[in-house]
Short mmCIF file of C-alpha atoms in Angstrom, two decimals:
data_model
loop_
_atom_site.label_atom_id
_atom_site.label_comp_id
_atom_site.label_asym_id
_atom_site.label_seq_id
_atom_site.Cartn_x
_atom_site.Cartn_y
_atom_site.Cartn_z
CA MET A 8 0.00 0.00 0.00
CA SER A 9 1.36 3.43 -0.95
CA ARG A 10 1.77 6.11 1.69
CA THR A 11 -0.77 8.34 -0.07
CA THR A 12 -3.35 5.55 -0.07
CA ARG A 13 -2.68 4.87 3.61
CA LEU A 14 -3.19 8.54 4.51
CA PHE A 15 -6.53 8.61 2.68
CA GLN A 16 -7.59 5.42 4.46
CA LEU A 17 -6.59 6.90 7.81
CA MET A 18 -8.75 9.97 7.13
CA GLN A 19 -11.66 7.73 6.23
CA ALA A 20 -11.19 5.60 9.35
CA MET A 21 -11.24 8.71 11.54
CA ARG A 22 -14.42 9.97 9.86
CA GLN A 23 -16.22 6.69 10.45
CA ALA A 24 -15.14 6.12 14.06
CA ALA A 25 -16.91 7.63 17.05
CA PRO A 26 -14.57 10.41 18.29
CA PRO A 27 -12.20 10.45 19.96
CA VAL A 28 -10.69 7.36 18.36
CA LEU A 29 -7.63 5.80 19.98
CA ALA A 30 -4.47 5.29 17.96
CA GLN A 31 -4.47 1.64 19.02
CA SER A 32 -7.88 1.18 17.38
CA LEU A 33 -6.72 2.87 14.18
CA ALA A 34 -3.57 0.75 14.08
CA ARG A 35 -5.61 -2.43 14.52
CA ASP A 36 -8.15 -1.49 11.84
CA MET A 37 -5.45 -0.53 9.33
CA ASP A 38 -3.06 -3.33 10.27
CA VAL A 39 -0.10 -1.01 10.88
CA SER A 40 2.02 -0.15 13.89
CA LEU A 41 1.26 2.55 16.46
CA ARG A 42 4.35 4.41 15.33
CA THR A 43 2.97 4.50 11.77
CA ILE A 44 -0.34 5.94 13.01
CA TYR A 45 1.41 8.70 14.99
CA ARG A 46 3.64 9.53 12.04
CA ASP A 47 0.71 9.58 9.60
CA ILE A 48 -1.37 11.84 11.85
CA ASP A 49 1.54 14.28 11.96
CA SER A 50 1.73 14.10 8.15
CA LEU A 51 -2.00 14.82 7.80
CA ARG A 52 -1.71 17.80 10.12
CA SER A 53 1.18 19.18 8.10
CA LEU A 54 -0.98 18.87 4.97
CA GLY A 55 -3.73 20.99 6.52
CA ALA A 56 -6.08 18.50 8.18
CA VAL A 57 -7.35 19.73 11.56
CA ILE A 58 -7.04 16.80 13.97
CA ASP A 59 -7.68 17.36 17.66
CA GLY A 60 -6.21 15.14 20.39
CA GLU A 61 -2.98 13.41 21.24
CA ALA A 62 -1.49 10.03 22.04
CA GLY A 63 -3.25 8.35 24.95
CA TYR A 64 -6.40 10.48 24.69
CA GLY A 65 -7.60 9.74 21.18
CA TYR A 66 -8.03 11.81 18.03
CA THR A 67 -10.91 13.70 16.46
CA LEU A 68 -10.94 14.82 12.84
CA ILE A 69 -12.38 18.34 13.02
CA GLU A 70 -12.24 19.15 9.33
CA ASP A 71 -10.34 18.37 6.18
CA ALA A 72 -8.92 21.69 5.08
CA THR A 73 -7.42 20.14 1.95
CA LEU A 74 -10.91 19.59 0.52
CA PRO A 75 -13.27 22.49 -0.21
CA PRO A 76 -16.83 22.27 1.15
CA LEU A 77 -19.47 20.98 -1.22
CA GLY A 78 -22.60 23.00 -1.78
CA PHE A 79 -26.03 21.34 -1.64
CA ASP A 80 -29.43 22.75 -0.82
CA ASP A 81 -31.59 21.11 1.85
CA GLU A 82 -33.63 19.04 -0.61
CA GLU A 83 -30.46 17.74 -2.26
CA ILE A 84 -29.12 16.63 1.12
CA GLU A 85 -32.31 14.70 1.83
CA ALA A 86 -32.24 13.15 -1.65
CA LEU A 87 -28.65 11.99 -1.19
CA VAL A 88 -29.41 10.44 2.20
CA LEU A 89 -32.54 8.69 0.91
CA GLY A 90 -30.70 7.30 -2.10
CA LEU A 91 -27.79 6.00 -0.06
CA ARG A 92 -30.09 4.54 2.60
CA GLU A 93 -31.99 2.76 -0.15
CA VAL A 94 -28.71 1.24 -1.32
CA GLY A 95 -27.99 0.16 2.25
CA GLN A 96 -31.37 -1.59 2.42
CA THR A 97 -31.50 -3.24 -0.99
CA GLY A 98 -27.91 -3.40 -2.24
CA ASP A 99 -25.69 -6.46 -2.18
CA PRO A 100 -23.33 -6.73 0.83
CA SER A 101 -20.45 -4.79 -0.76
CA LEU A 102 -22.75 -1.95 -1.84
CA ALA A 103 -24.48 -1.92 1.54
CA GLN A 104 -21.08 -1.34 3.19
CA ALA A 105 -20.25 1.35 0.63
CA ASP A 106 -23.40 3.22 1.73
CA GLY A 107 -21.88 4.09 5.12
CA ARG A 108 -18.48 4.95 3.64
CA ALA A 109 -20.03 7.28 1.07
CA LEU A 110 -22.10 9.09 3.71
CA SER A 111 -19.08 9.63 5.93
CA LYS A 112 -16.99 10.96 3.03
CA LEU A 113 -19.80 13.30 2.04
CA LYS A 114 -20.21 14.52 5.60
CA GLY A 115 -16.50 15.32 5.76
CA ARG A 116 -16.82 17.73 2.83
CA LEU A 117 -19.94 19.60 3.93
CA SER A 118 -20.23 22.71 6.02
CA PRO A 119 -20.98 22.06 9.75
CA SER A 120 -24.67 22.98 9.39
CA GLN A 121 -25.17 20.75 6.35
CA ALA A 122 -23.19 17.92 7.92
CA HIS A 123 -25.63 18.11 10.84
CA ARG A 124 -28.58 17.94 8.43
CA LEU A 125 -26.98 14.96 6.69
CA GLU A 126 -26.52 13.10 9.97
CA HIS A 127 -30.07 13.80 11.15
CA ALA A 128 -31.94 13.66 7.83
CA VAL A 129 -35.72 13.47 7.90
CA LEU A 130 -35.92 10.87 5.13
CA SER A 131 -34.80 7.27 5.39
CA ALA A 132 -35.59 3.91 3.78
CA ARG A 133 -36.94 0.68 5.26
CA HIS A 134 -37.80 -2.56 3.47
CA PHE A 135 -39.67 -5.40 5.16
CA ARG A 136 -39.21 -7.88 2.33
CA GLU A 137 -35.67 -9.19 2.19
CA VAL A 138 -33.98 -8.98 -1.18
CA PRO A 139 -32.89 -12.50 -2.25
CA LYS A 140 -29.16 -13.08 -1.91
CA PRO A 141 -27.27 -13.19 -5.24
CA GLY A 142 -25.97 -16.54 -6.40
CA VAL A 143 -22.87 -14.93 -7.95
CA ASP A 144 -20.42 -12.23 -6.88
CA PRO A 145 -22.14 -8.90 -7.71
CA ARG A 146 -18.81 -7.07 -7.71
CA ALA A 147 -17.41 -9.37 -10.38
CA LEU A 148 -20.63 -8.96 -12.35
CA ARG A 149 -20.47 -5.16 -12.14
CA GLN A 150 -16.83 -5.17 -13.17
CA ALA A 151 -17.57 -7.39 -16.16
CA ALA A 152 -20.27 -4.96 -17.29
CA TRP A 153 -17.97 -1.95 -16.89
CA ALA A 154 -15.15 -3.75 -18.73
CA GLU A 155 -17.63 -4.97 -21.40
CA MET A 156 -16.53 -8.58 -21.09
CA ARG A 157 -18.79 -11.49 -22.05
CA ILE A 158 -19.76 -13.80 -19.19
CA THR A 159 -21.16 -17.32 -18.79
CA PHE A 160 -23.20 -18.72 -15.91
CA ALA A 161 -25.67 -21.41 -14.95
CA TYR A 162 -29.26 -20.22 -14.69
CA MET A 163 -32.51 -21.63 -13.33
CA ASP A 164 -35.73 -19.94 -14.42
CA LYS A 165 -38.93 -19.57 -12.37
CA GLU A 166 -40.18 -22.92 -13.66
CA GLY A 167 -37.04 -24.67 -12.41
CA ALA A 168 -35.54 -25.28 -15.86
CA ALA A 169 -31.72 -25.10 -15.85
CA SER A 170 -29.58 -23.75 -18.67
CA GLU A 171 -26.10 -22.46 -19.44
CA ARG A 172 -26.02 -18.86 -20.65
CA SER A 173 -23.43 -16.76 -22.46
CA VAL A 174 -24.37 -13.08 -22.33
CA ASP A 175 -23.10 -9.56 -22.78
CA PRO A 176 -23.78 -7.90 -19.39
CA LEU A 177 -25.27 -4.42 -19.76
CA GLY A 178 -26.44 -3.35 -16.31
CA ILE A 179 -28.05 -4.38 -13.03
CA THR A 180 -31.37 -3.06 -11.82
CA ALA A 181 -33.96 -3.74 -9.11
CA ILE A 182 -37.17 -5.27 -10.44
CA ASP A 183 -39.98 -6.45 -8.14
CA ASN A 184 -37.75 -6.58 -5.05
CA ALA A 185 -35.03 -8.60 -6.79
CA HIS A 186 -31.79 -7.61 -8.50
CA CYS A 187 -31.69 -8.43 -12.19
CA LEU A 188 -28.95 -8.45 -14.78
CA LEU A 189 -29.93 -6.80 -18.06
CA ALA A 190 -28.02 -8.51 -20.85
CA TYR A 191 -27.91 -9.66 -24.43
CA CYS A 192 -28.31 -13.44 -24.36
CA HIS A 193 -26.48 -15.37 -27.08
CA LEU A 194 -28.57 -18.49 -26.46
CA ARG A 195 -31.82 -16.63 -27.17
CA GLN A 196 -30.25 -14.14 -29.60
CA ASP A 197 -32.13 -11.34 -27.85
CA TYR A 198 -32.17 -9.12 -24.78
CA ARG A 199 -33.08 -10.82 -21.51
CA SER A 200 -33.09 -10.10 -17.78
CA PHE A 201 -31.73 -12.60 -15.24
CA ARG A 202 -32.37 -12.61 -11.51
CA LEU A 203 -29.06 -12.63 -9.64
CA ASP A 204 -30.36 -15.08 -7.03
CA ARG A 205 -30.97 -17.65 -9.79
CA MET A 206 -27.49 -17.33 -11.27
CA ARG A 207 -24.60 -19.66 -10.38
CA ASP A 208 -21.01 -20.37 -11.45
CA LEU A 209 -20.16 -17.01 -12.97
CA VAL A 210 -17.19 -17.01 -15.36
CA VAL A 211 -15.85 -13.83 -16.94
CA SER A 212 -14.43 -14.61 -20.38
CA GLU A 213 -11.71 -12.87 -22.38
CA ASP A 214 -14.21 -11.94 -25.11
CA SER A 215 -14.93 -8.21 -25.23
CA PHE A 216 -18.05 -6.58 -26.73
CA ARG A 217 -16.61 -3.07 -26.33
CA PRO A 218 -17.72 -0.40 -27.22
CA ASN A 219 -21.33 -1.58 -27.50
CA ARG A 220 -22.60 -1.72 -23.89
CA VAL A 221 -24.10 1.78 -23.71
CA PRO A 222 -25.98 1.69 -27.05
CA MET A 223 -27.17 -1.87 -26.34
CA LEU A 224 -28.43 -0.87 -22.90
CA ARG A 225 -30.26 2.12 -24.36
CA GLU A 226 -31.90 -0.13 -26.96
CA PHE A 227 -32.97 -2.65 -24.30
CA ILE A 228 -34.45 0.06 -22.06
CA GLU A 229 -36.28 1.66 -24.97
CA ARG A 230 -37.73 -1.71 -25.92
CA ILE A 231 -39.01 -2.23 -22.36
CA ARG A 232 -40.59 1.22 -22.34
CA ASN A 233 -42.43 0.55 -25.59
CA ASP A 234 -43.41 -3.07 -24.93
CA PRO A 235 -47.19 -3.28 -24.26
CA PHE A 236 -46.72 -6.74 -22.73
CA ALA A 237 -44.06 -5.64 -20.21
CA SER A 238 -45.31 -5.38 -16.64
CA ALA A 239 -46.26 -1.93 -15.38
CA ASN A 240 -43.62 -2.19 -12.64
CA THR A 241 -40.88 -2.95 -15.18
CA ARG A 242 -41.89 -0.09 -17.48
CA THR A 243 -41.97 2.33 -14.54
CA LEU A 244 -38.32 1.59 -13.78
CA PHE A 245 -37.31 2.95 -17.17
CA SER A 246 -39.77 5.82 -17.60
#
């Protein structure tokens, strides 16, 4: 790990921890020595970060002077919180963890009054139906879509019929309380959606379909919008 990366991670760890956070706790979380933590805190202070406290008493990150405050109005703050809380409720485990990290980073770049509004937002999100757990690694699936690499996987449809699919992954969306992969299926020679909880044995191939993901995704979404036989819930997602 580079020193720059470690300093950024230390800032993030201090934002997330309840202040004051002890150096021993930071060293344990980051898997470094106490001496490294003390040295890195001194480095952050020299770069302009305002960090209160000292060894033995704990540290509190007051502000990050190296980053200018972001400007949002009150409605934008509420929208950001609601969106991130929705991710925390319905996202896969890695995205659910990213929800808290993103909120803490955002809070660190807001003015004190807006940071307070962010922390005590009026809006939140709660779901009482659990989203089915994915049968494949969502991070690998997202990366394959971004990299525009063809994938293969085993799939079982709602009738219990099993098949092997080779598809071009275009995007992932939430449909009827389940996460679905939008893709071009080479078995069916057409666009299809696949529930992640019914997918198994994901393999990312070396075959690229770059640079076609964005136009293909637009075509698929437009087709859903204009399909009179698509469910109302599905059309609403893309309207």
